[in-house]
């Protein structure tokens, strides 16, 4: 086992985490990178000032905010995006994990032209919707599907369906997990989620959510099957079993994968208590395998939610389940609806995406590139005697400068180091790598990424680690 950065460090920086680096070195590196970022992003700064006059915080969505300003992008092609200053970067952000087909894929450009010219939206089913549902049933071995326009809508619909099917109100999620921006799931969220370990309750993570709604959402730690058993057993005694257990089966927080046996245990426990098991595969679906985590780990949920990579870059979402559960929708006891559900343009994109781009060969290629990044970064960690945390599966992966494996909310919280996270992001974007600000150590690849892109990622990582340790 290698040393953690903390073990190597001279000064322990913030109290937050197990990982610490020399505080003076970190401060200096941050100042240098902040300066470099400001000097090279004048166009984004200018647009930010103008945007703030009309867009709240200068952005269309709070997750697009930036410090000191967001990078405003102009266009993308294949694995590359350009900002308004004309700087190009290899895209490992992938529009929060959606652009697995890469930017402006020629197949999608052709399909969009063709479909738009024939009408893009009729709010009526098209043949493509049938083809997409058939492709998804094949990949997930769940027969009944409906579409939405986002991941949040997919999880909201899935939870409502589970509630109607079971006749129960409570739901269970995992501590810290994100499942979208609707009231039922904005509870027990983030690394500062303060969840009562016995009752599973916590405060809403956003103002504007009624306490009465938040009280129906309980949380248990990820990778902890006994905790789920304890909670369901206690709720069963009080005759207050939940409708569903919704979890991101892999890449929780973008970093933590299920330990051997965890998903199987979750399957058994939920079946035992008659609780609907929902795999939220909004991020893992179509990225870590053709049939997402269900295929990769061989565990079948009762319901699955998809979005992101489904729509080939257009807003999309889907809920799949068994005929028995979806009967509550078929009978119209549950309203599942939306003006843009199954939108003709989105369905044409999704059909081409599933049948022509995300092919079996594409997953082989994604796996190879991901493994190349991980083995390159692992070698860097080993050279510097750092334990770290590395994971890769299909298009998804991460390399974290942690003192050990990240397996749940507690180990993520221990690892969390705002200064190091900030430096990781700045260091990357200043050197041609585009990653998400919140978790810059995770990536999503596209089918357009090649070996040379992987090697750039590794080189930039090597430079970061050397600057912190040598
Ligand atoms: N579930 C998961 C696992 C997600 O990662 C996200 C988005 N990051 C959502 C649901 C919500 O999706 P959307 O942003 O499309 O509403």
PDB file of C-alpha atoms and ligand atoms in Angstrom, residues 61 63 96-97 149-155 177-182 185 246-252 280-284 305-308 315-317 396, ligand 1:
ATOM      1  CA  UNK A  61     -28.905  26.376 -14.498  1.00  0.00           C
ATOM      2  CA  UNK A  63     -24.957  23.651 -11.859  1.00  0.00           C
ATOM      3  CA  UNK A  96     -22.556  16.118 -17.272  1.00  0.00           C
ATOM      4  CA  UNK A  97     -22.120  12.657 -18.712  1.00  0.00           C
ATOM      5  CA  UNK A 149     -37.482  14.966 -21.229  1.00  0.00           C
ATOM      6  CA  UNK A 150     -34.936  14.776 -18.384  1.00  0.00           C
ATOM      7  CA  UNK A 151     -33.492  12.598 -15.674  1.00  0.00           C
ATOM      8  CA  UNK A 152     -35.394  14.469 -12.968  1.00  0.00           C
ATOM      9  CA  UNK A 153     -38.680  13.785 -14.724  1.00  0.00           C
ATOM     10  CA  UNK A 154     -37.713  10.119 -15.061  1.00  0.00           C
ATOM     11  CA  UNK A 155     -36.985   9.697 -11.331  1.00  0.00           C
ATOM     12  CA  UNK A 177     -26.987  10.668  -3.712  1.00  0.00           C
ATOM     13  CA  UNK A 178     -28.392  12.983  -6.386  1.00  0.00           C
ATOM     14  CA  UNK A 179     -31.450  11.874  -8.359  1.00  0.00           C
ATOM     15  CA  UNK A 180     -32.595  15.172  -9.846  1.00  0.00           C
ATOM     16  CA  UNK A 181     -34.047  18.469  -8.689  1.00  0.00           C
ATOM     17  CA  UNK A 182     -37.594  17.529  -7.614  1.00  0.00           C
ATOM     18  CA  UNK A 185     -35.113  13.451  -3.853  1.00  0.00           C
ATOM     19  CA  UNK A 246     -33.877   4.256  -5.434  1.00  0.00           C
ATOM     20  CA  UNK A 247     -30.132   4.114  -5.888  1.00  0.00           C
ATOM     21  CA  UNK A 248     -27.408   4.843  -8.360  1.00  0.00           C
ATOM     22  CA  UNK A 249     -26.087   1.295  -8.652  1.00  0.00           C
ATOM     23  CA  UNK A 250     -22.567   2.313  -9.689  1.00  0.00           C
ATOM     24  CA  UNK A 251     -20.392   5.443  -9.784  1.00  0.00           C
ATOM     25  CA  UNK A 252     -22.191   6.878  -6.770  1.00  0.00           C
ATOM     26  CA  UNK A 280     -31.310   5.273 -11.281  1.00  0.00           C
ATOM     27  CA  UNK A 281     -29.173   4.745 -14.376  1.00  0.00           C
ATOM     28  CA  UNK A 282     -29.453   8.323 -15.602  1.00  0.00           C
ATOM     29  CA  UNK A 283     -25.635   8.397 -15.617  1.00  0.00           C
ATOM     30  CA  UNK A 284     -24.612   4.735 -15.722  1.00  0.00           C
ATOM     31  CA  UNK A 305     -34.515   5.441 -15.043  1.00  0.00           C
ATOM     32  CA  UNK A 306     -32.445   6.733 -17.964  1.00  0.00           C
ATOM     33  CA  UNK A 307     -31.627  10.135 -19.465  1.00  0.00           C
ATOM     34  CA  UNK A 308     -28.368  11.919 -20.431  1.00  0.00           C
ATOM     35  CA  UNK A 315     -33.059  16.467 -23.746  1.00  0.00           C
ATOM     36  CA  UNK A 316     -34.353  12.979 -23.046  1.00  0.00           C
ATOM     37  CA  UNK A 317     -35.373  10.528 -20.352  1.00  0.00           C
ATOM     38  CA  UNK A 396     -17.043   6.418 -16.951  1.00  0.00           C
TER      39      UNK A 396
HETATM   40  N1  LIG B   1     -30.208  10.982 -11.558  1.00  0.00           N
HETATM   41  C1  LIG B   1     -28.860  10.994 -11.597  1.00  0.00           C
HETATM   42  C2  LIG B   1     -28.095   9.799 -11.116  1.00  0.00           C
HETATM   43  C3  LIG B   1     -28.183  12.102 -12.094  1.00  0.00           C
HETATM   44  O1  LIG B   1     -26.842  12.125 -12.124  1.00  0.00           O
HETATM   45  C4  LIG B   1     -28.942  13.212 -12.564  1.00  0.00           C
HETATM   46  C5  LIG B   1     -28.264  14.464 -13.126  1.00  0.00           C
HETATM   47  N2  LIG B   1     -26.969  14.665 -12.787  1.00  0.00           N
HETATM   48  C6  LIG B   1     -30.337  13.146 -12.503  1.00  0.00           C
HETATM   49  C7  LIG B   1     -30.941  12.014 -12.003  1.00  0.00           C
HETATM   50  C8  LIG B   1     -31.176  14.288 -12.981  1.00  0.00           C
HETATM   51  O2  LIG B   1     -31.099  14.399 -14.363  1.00  0.00           O
HETATM   52  P1  LIG B   1     -31.462  15.781 -15.094  1.00  0.00           P
HETATM   53  O3  LIG B   1     -30.376  16.742 -14.729  1.00  0.00           O
HETATM   54  O4  LIG B   1     -31.504  15.409 -16.548  1.00  0.00           O
HETATM   55  O5  LIG B   1     -32.785  16.214 -14.590  1.00  0.00           O
END
